Coordinates of C-alpha atoms and ligand atoms in Angstrom, one line a residue:
M26 CA 0.0 0.0 0.0
S27 CA 1.4 3.4 -0.9
L28 CA 2.0 5.8 1.9
H29 CA 1.6 9.6 1.6
G30 CA 3.2 10.8 4.7
G31 CA 2.4 14.5 4.5
S32 CA 4.9 16.9 3.0
S33 CA 8.0 15.0 4.0
G34 CA 6.9 11.6 2.9
A35 CA 8.0 10.2 6.3
P36 CA 5.8 7.5 7.8
P37 CA 3.6 8.9 10.6
A38 CA 4.3 7.5 14.0
V39 CA 1.8 9.2 16.1
G40 CA 0.6 9.7 19.7
N41 CA -0.6 12.7 21.6
A42 CA 1.2 15.2 19.4
I43 CA 4.5 13.5 20.2
S44 CA 7.1 14.1 17.5
Y45 CA 7.2 11.3 15.0
G46 CA 11.0 11.3 14.5
G47 CA 12.8 8.0 14.7
N48 CA 13.7 9.0 18.3
G49 CA 10.1 9.8 19.2
V50 CA 9.3 8.7 22.8
S51 CA 5.8 7.7 23.5
A52 CA 4.2 9.4 26.5
D53 CA 0.8 10.3 27.8
T54 CA 1.0 14.1 28.1
S55 CA 1.2 16.8 25.5
R56 CA 4.4 17.9 27.1
A57 CA 6.4 14.8 26.7
V58 CA 9.7 15.2 24.9
A59 CA 11.6 13.2 22.4
I60 CA 15.2 12.6 23.6
V61 CA 17.9 11.6 21.2
S62 CA 19.9 8.7 22.6
S63 CA 23.3 10.6 22.3
Q64 CA 21.8 13.2 24.6
R65 CA 20.9 10.9 27.4
L66 CA 21.9 11.8 30.9
R67 CA 25.1 10.1 32.3
L68 CA 24.6 7.7 35.2
T69 CA 27.6 9.2 37.1
P70 CA 28.0 12.9 37.3
N71 CA 31.2 14.7 36.0
K72 CA 32.8 15.6 39.3
D73 CA 35.3 18.0 37.6
H74 CA 32.5 20.1 36.2
Q75 CA 31.6 23.3 37.9
P76 CA 27.8 23.9 37.4
D77 CA 26.2 27.2 36.6
T78 CA 24.2 29.0 39.3
Y79 CA 20.5 29.0 38.8
D80 CA 19.4 31.0 41.8
D81 CA 17.8 33.7 39.7
L82 CA 15.9 31.2 37.5
Q83 CA 12.1 31.4 37.5
S84 CA 11.0 27.9 36.9
Y85 CA 8.6 25.3 38.3
F86 CA 11.7 23.4 39.5
S87 CA 14.0 24.7 42.2
P88 CA 17.4 26.1 41.2
S89 CA 19.3 23.4 43.2
I90 CA 17.8 20.7 41.0
F91 CA 19.4 22.3 37.9
S92 CA 22.8 22.7 39.6
S93 CA 22.7 19.0 40.7
L94 CA 21.5 17.7 37.4
E95 CA 24.0 19.7 35.3
G96 CA 26.8 17.3 36.1
H97 CA 24.8 14.4 34.7
M98 CA 24.4 16.1 31.3
P99 CA 26.1 14.6 28.2
P100 CA 29.6 16.0 27.8
S101 CA 28.7 17.8 24.6
M102 CA 26.1 19.8 26.5
L103 CA 28.3 21.0 29.4
G104 CA 29.7 23.9 27.5
V105 CA 26.6 25.3 25.9
A106 CA 24.8 28.5 27.0
R107 CA 22.9 28.4 30.3
D108 CA 19.6 28.9 28.6
D109 CA 20.1 25.9 26.5
K110 CA 21.2 23.8 29.5
V111 CA 18.0 24.9 31.3
K112 CA 15.8 24.0 28.3
F113 CA 17.5 20.6 28.1
M114 CA 17.2 19.8 31.8
Q115 CA 13.7 21.2 32.1
E116 CA 12.5 19.0 29.3
I117 CA 13.9 16.0 31.0
L118 CA 12.5 16.9 34.4
L119 CA 9.0 17.5 33.0
K120 CA 8.9 13.9 31.8
Y121 CA 9.2 12.7 35.4
L122 CA 6.5 14.8 37.0
P123 CA 3.5 12.8 38.1
P124 CA 0.8 13.1 35.4
K125 CA -1.5 15.0 37.8
I126 CA 1.0 17.8 38.4
V127 CA 1.8 18.0 34.7
K128 CA -1.8 18.2 33.9
G129 CA -2.8 20.8 36.5
H130 CA 0.7 22.1 37.2
G131 CA -1.0 24.3 39.7
E132 CA 2.1 25.9 41.2
Y133 CA 3.6 26.7 37.8
K134 CA 0.4 28.4 36.7
Q135 CA 0.1 30.2 40.0
K136 CA 3.5 31.7 39.6
I137 CA 2.6 33.0 36.2
I138 CA -0.8 34.3 37.1
S139 CA 0.4 36.1 40.2
N140 CA 3.2 37.9 38.3
Y141 CA 1.9 38.5 34.8
Q142 CA -0.2 41.6 34.2
P143 CA -2.8 41.0 31.5
L144 CA -2.9 43.7 28.8
H145 CA -6.5 43.2 27.6
R146 CA -8.6 42.2 30.5
E147 CA -11.7 42.0 28.3
L148 CA -10.3 38.7 26.8
Y149 CA -10.3 36.9 30.2
S150 CA -14.1 36.5 30.4
M151 CA -16.4 35.2 27.7
N152 CA -18.2 38.0 25.8
P153 CA -19.8 36.3 22.8
T154 CA -21.0 39.5 21.0
S155 CA -17.6 41.0 21.0
F156 CA -15.7 37.7 20.3
F157 CA -17.7 36.1 17.6
V158 CA -19.1 37.2 14.2
P159 CA -23.0 37.5 14.2
S160 CA -23.5 34.5 11.8
F161 CA -21.6 32.2 14.2
L162 CA -23.6 33.4 17.2
K163 CA -26.9 33.0 15.5
A164 CA -26.1 29.4 14.5
I165 CA -25.1 28.6 18.0
N166 CA -28.3 30.2 19.5
D167 CA -30.5 28.3 17.0
N168 CA -28.6 25.1 18.0
T169 CA -29.7 22.8 15.2
E170 CA -27.8 20.7 12.7
Q171 CA -29.4 22.9 10.0
S172 CA -28.2 26.2 11.6
F173 CA -24.7 24.8 12.0
R174 CA -24.6 23.6 8.4
S175 CA -25.9 27.0 7.2
I176 CA -22.6 28.7 8.3
M177 CA -20.2 25.8 7.6
S178 CA -18.6 24.2 4.7
E179 CA -17.4 20.6 4.9
P180 CA -14.7 20.6 2.1
H181 CA -13.7 17.1 3.0
P182 CA -15.5 14.5 5.1
G183 CA -15.1 15.3 8.8
I184 CA -13.5 18.7 8.3
F185 CA -15.7 21.7 8.9
T186 CA -14.7 25.3 8.3
F187 CA -16.6 28.5 9.3
E188 CA -16.2 32.2 10.1
M189 CA -15.8 32.5 13.8
F190 CA -13.9 35.4 15.4
H191 CA -14.2 39.1 14.9
P192 CA -11.0 40.6 13.4
H193 CA -10.8 42.8 16.5
F194 CA -10.8 39.8 18.8
C195 CA -8.0 38.2 16.8
E196 CA -6.0 41.4 17.1
L197 CA -6.5 41.6 20.8
L198 CA -5.5 38.0 21.4
I199 CA -2.4 38.3 19.2
S200 CA -1.4 41.5 21.2
E201 CA -2.0 39.7 24.5
V202 CA 0.2 36.8 23.4
E203 CA 2.9 39.2 22.4
N204 CA 2.6 41.0 25.7
F205 CA 2.9 37.6 27.5
E206 CA 6.0 36.7 25.5
K207 CA 7.6 40.1 26.2
W208 CA 7.0 39.4 29.9
V209 CA 8.5 35.9 29.6
N210 CA 11.6 37.3 27.9
E211 CA 12.0 40.1 30.4
T212 CA 11.6 38.0 33.5
K213 CA 13.4 34.9 31.9
F214 CA 10.5 32.8 33.1
Q215 CA 10.9 29.3 31.7
I216 CA 7.5 28.5 30.1
M217 CA 6.2 25.2 28.9
R218 CA 5.5 25.1 25.2
P219 CA 2.1 23.9 23.9
N220 CA 3.4 20.4 23.0
T221 CA 6.6 18.6 22.1
M222 CA 6.4 19.5 18.5
N223 CA 6.5 23.3 19.0
S224 CA 9.5 25.4 20.1
Y225 CA 7.4 28.5 20.1
G226 CA 3.8 29.4 21.0
A227 CA 2.2 29.6 24.4
V228 CA -0.3 27.7 26.5
L229 CA -3.2 30.2 27.0
D230 CA -4.6 28.2 30.0
D231 CA -1.4 28.9 31.8
F232 CA -1.7 32.6 31.9
G233 CA -5.3 33.1 32.9
L234 CA -7.4 32.3 29.9
E235 CA -8.5 28.8 31.1
T236 CA -12.0 29.9 32.3
M237 CA -12.8 31.7 29.1
L238 CA -11.6 28.8 27.0
E239 CA -13.6 26.4 29.2
K240 CA -16.8 28.4 28.3
L241 CA -15.7 28.4 24.6
M242 CA -15.6 24.7 24.7
E243 CA -18.8 24.1 26.7
N244 CA -21.1 26.6 25.1
F245 CA -19.8 26.8 21.5
I246 CA -17.8 23.8 20.5
R247 CA -19.6 21.1 22.4
P248 CA -23.0 21.8 20.8
I249 CA -21.4 21.5 17.3
S250 CA -19.4 18.4 18.2
K251 CA -22.5 16.8 19.7
V252 CA -24.0 16.9 16.2
F253 CA -20.9 16.1 14.0
F254 CA -18.6 14.1 16.2
T255 CA -20.9 12.1 18.5
E256 CA -19.1 8.8 18.0
V257 CA -15.9 10.2 19.5
G258 CA -17.5 11.8 22.5
G259 CA -18.5 15.1 20.9
A260 CA -21.5 15.4 23.3
T261 CA -19.4 14.8 26.5
L262 CA -16.3 17.0 25.9
D263 CA -15.3 18.0 29.4
S264 CA -11.7 19.2 29.4
H265 CA -9.4 21.1 27.1
H266 CA -5.9 22.2 26.2
G267 CA -5.8 25.7 24.8
F268 CA -2.8 27.3 23.2
V269 CA -1.4 29.3 20.3
V270 CA 1.2 28.2 17.7
E271 CA 3.4 30.6 15.9
Y272 CA 5.2 30.2 12.6
G273 CA 7.5 32.3 10.4
K274 CA 10.9 33.9 10.7
D275 CA 12.4 33.4 14.2
R276 CA 9.5 31.0 15.0
D277 CA 8.6 27.4 14.1
A278 CA 8.6 26.8 10.3
D279 CA 6.2 23.9 10.0
L280 CA 4.5 21.1 12.0
G281 CA 5.1 17.4 11.3
F282 CA 2.5 14.8 10.6
H283 CA 0.6 13.9 13.8
V284 CA -2.6 13.3 15.6
D285 CA -3.8 15.5 18.4
D286 CA -4.3 14.4 22.0
S287 CA -8.0 15.4 21.6
E288 CA -11.3 14.0 20.6
V289 CA -12.2 17.3 18.7
T290 CA -9.8 20.0 17.7
L291 CA -10.7 23.6 17.0
N292 CA -8.0 25.4 15.0
V293 CA -8.6 29.1 14.3
C294 CA -6.2 31.3 12.3
L295 CA -5.7 34.7 14.1
G296 CA -3.4 36.3 11.5
K297 CA -1.3 38.0 10.7
Q298 CA -0.1 38.2 7.1
F299 CA 1.6 35.1 5.7
S300 CA 2.0 32.8 2.8
G301 CA 2.2 29.0 3.0
G302 CA 1.3 27.2 6.3
E303 CA -1.4 25.0 4.7
L304 CA -2.8 22.2 6.8
F305 CA -2.6 18.8 5.1
F306 CA -5.0 16.0 6.2
R307 CA -4.4 12.3 5.6
G308 CA -7.4 10.3 6.9
M309 CA -8.7 9.4 10.3
R310 CA -7.2 6.5 12.3
C311 CA -7.6 4.7 15.6
D312 CA -4.6 3.8 17.8
K313 CA -4.1 0.5 16.1
H314 CA -4.1 1.9 12.6
V315 CA -2.4 5.2 13.1
N316 CA 0.7 4.3 11.0
T317 CA -1.1 2.7 8.1
G318 CA -0.9 4.2 4.6
T319 CA -3.0 6.9 3.1
H320 CA -5.5 6.4 0.3
S321 CA -5.9 9.0 -2.4
E322 CA -9.4 9.9 -1.4
E323 CA -8.1 10.8 2.1
I324 CA -5.8 13.5 0.8
F325 CA -7.0 17.0 1.6
D326 CA -5.1 20.3 1.9
Y327 CA -6.5 23.5 3.5
C328 CA -5.3 27.1 3.3
H329 CA -5.8 29.1 6.6
V330 CA -7.8 32.3 6.5
P331 CA -7.6 34.8 9.4
G332 CA -10.7 34.6 11.6
R333 CA -11.8 31.3 10.1
A334 CA -12.0 28.1 12.1
V335 CA -11.3 24.5 11.2
L336 CA -13.0 21.8 13.3
H337 CA -11.9 18.2 13.0
R338 CA -11.4 15.0 15.0
G339 CA -8.2 14.8 16.9
R340 CA -7.5 11.5 15.2
H341 CA -7.7 13.0 11.8
R342 CA -4.0 12.8 10.8
H343 CA -2.6 16.1 9.8
G344 CA 0.4 18.5 9.8
A345 CA 1.1 22.1 8.7
R346 CA 3.4 23.0 5.8
A347 CA 6.1 25.6 6.2
T348 CA 5.0 29.2 6.5
I349 CA 7.1 30.7 3.7
S350 CA 6.8 34.4 4.5
G351 CA 5.2 36.6 7.2
H352 CA 4.0 35.5 10.6
R353 CA 1.1 33.0 11.3
I354 CA -0.5 32.7 14.7
N355 CA -3.3 30.1 15.3
L356 CA -5.4 29.4 18.3
L357 CA -5.8 25.7 19.1
L358 CA -8.3 24.2 21.4
W359 CA -7.9 20.4 21.9
C360 CA -11.2 19.2 23.4
R361 CA -11.3 16.0 25.3
S362 CA -14.0 13.6 26.7
S363 CA -13.2 11.6 29.8
V364 CA -16.3 9.4 29.2
Y365 CA -15.2 8.6 25.7
R366 CA -11.7 7.8 26.8
E367 CA -13.0 5.3 29.4
M368 CA -15.3 3.6 26.9
K369 CA -12.7 3.5 24.2
K370 CA -10.6 1.1 26.4
Y371 CA -13.3 -1.6 25.8
Q372 CA -13.8 -0.9 22.1
K373 CA -12.1 -2.7 19.2
D374 CA -14.0 -1.5 16.2
F375 CA -13.8 2.1 15.2
S376 CA -15.2 1.6 11.7
T377 CA -17.7 4.5 12.0
W378 CA -14.7 6.9 11.6
C379 CA -11.3 5.0 11.3
G380 CA -10.6 4.6 7.6
E381 CA -8.7 1.4 8.2
C382 CA -11.2 -0.3 10.6
N383 CA -13.9 0.6 8.0
R384 CA -11.9 -1.0 5.2
E385 CA -11.2 -4.1 7.3
K386 CA -14.9 -4.5 8.1
K387 CA -16.0 -4.1 4.5
E388 CA -13.3 -6.6 3.4
K389 CA -14.6 -9.1 6.0
Q390 CA -18.2 -8.6 4.9
R391 CA -17.1 -9.1 1.2
A392 CA -15.2 -12.3 2.1
S393 CA -18.1 -13.8 4.1
I394 CA -20.6 -13.0 1.3
A395 CA -18.2 -14.7 -1.2
A396 CA -17.9 -17.7 1.1
M397 CA -21.6 -17.9 1.4
K398 CA -22.1 -17.8 -2.3
L399 CA -19.6 -20.5 -2.8
E400 CA -21.3 -22.7 -0.2
L401 CA -24.7 -22.1 -2.0
F402 CA -23.2 -23.1 -5.4
R403 CA -21.7 -26.2 -3.8
R404 CA -25.0 -27.3 -2.2
E405 CA -26.8 -26.6 -5.5
G406 CA -24.3 -28.7 -7.3
E407 CA -24.8 -31.5 -4.8
S408 CA -28.6 -31.5 -5.0
T409 CA -28.6 -31.5 -8.8
A410 CA -25.9 -34.3 -9.1
Ligands
AKG509 O1 -0.4 25.0 12.5 C1 -1.5 24.5 12.5 O2 -2.4 25.2 12.0 C2 -1.8 23.2 13.0 C3 -1.5 23.1 14.5 C4 -1.8 21.7 15.0 O3 -2.2 20.8 14.3 C5 -1.6 21.4 16.4 O4 -1.0 22.3 17.1 O5 -2.0 20.4 16.9
FE2_510 FE1 -2.7 19.1 15.5

C-alpha cells in the first residue's frame, strides 16, 4: 500500500502530538519530549565540572535541581549556554513529573498568574458578542444541525470550516500573546511550550485564559461536536488544552504529521499576514491503525484564512506546511472527553470513523458473502448431481 506521509513523505508515528521522528518517545501528556539517545543523561556525574548558578531562575523546579542535574548532562552539553542547558534539563524533568501535576501544574500556573499583568482584561471573560461574528452566534443560538450547516462548509468528510472570530478579537488576542511573550523574555521565566512539536507558542490556559476557554468549549464547541462528532465523545467534551502556535521567521517553520491528544480540535487562524502554512490532512485512524498508509481519497489540503475556524477529529491525521513568509498565529483548542476515553478502552471496532477499521470491516463482509455464495453453489451442485 502506498503511503503519503504528508509533505515529508515520512511514515507517521503518532501519539498525543508526540514528535514522529525516529527518536520519538511515546508518552501520555502533551508535554512529553523526544530525547535523542546521544543526549541521554550520564549515570555518574562529571565531578570536575563546575555547574552554573540557577538562583535567579524562574521555573517550576527549584534552582538546586538544575545545579545538581547539570553534572549528569552529556559531555557535549556541558559547555553550551545556560539557557540551552536549562531548556534541556527542564524538558527531562518534566517527563518525570506525576501526570497529575503536569496536567494541572498548579504551582507553575500560580507563579505566572500572580506575576503576569494582562494587557486586555476583556479577553479573560467570555463575551460572545464582541468575540464572535454574528453568523456564528446565530447558528449557536439556534442550535440545530441545519443552523450549523448554514454557516459551515465541509470541504472534506469530517473537516468543517466556518467564520468564527471578529477581526478585533483576533488582534487583541495576538497582542495579549505578544505581551505575555515580552514578559517571559524580560523575566526569563521558563515557560512550557504547547506540545513537544513546537518550540514557540504559548499555553493560554497557563496565563489566565482557562476559564474563558472552558466556556468556549462548553457553550460553543460542544453543541457543534454533539452533532458532527458524536461517536468520538463530541457530546461529552469535558476538558481542554488551549494554546497558540506561531510560525514564520524566528518561529517554528512547519509542523510534522501527527494526531492530536484530543477528541475534537478547534484550529482558528488569528493572523497576521503570511504565505504557506497550509494544513494537510491524511485520513482518520484509531490507535491500532495510526501508522497505516493513506488512500488517495483521504488527501486534503486546507489554506488558513484569518478569523476562520477549522474543526476536526483529533484522530484526523494532519500537519502544517512551512510558513514561507510573514507570521502566522493560530489558536488551538484540543477538546477531550473523559467518558469517551474510558469507553474506548473496551472498544475494538472504530469503523464509524477510522478509515482502516472501515476497510477491514468491508473486506470481512465481502469475504463472508463470497464464502456464502460458494457454499450455496456447492450445495446446489450436490442437489442436482
Ligand atoms: O499549524 C496549524 O495550523 C496546526 C497546528 C496543530 O495541528 C496542532 O497544534 O495540533
Ligand atoms: Fe494538530
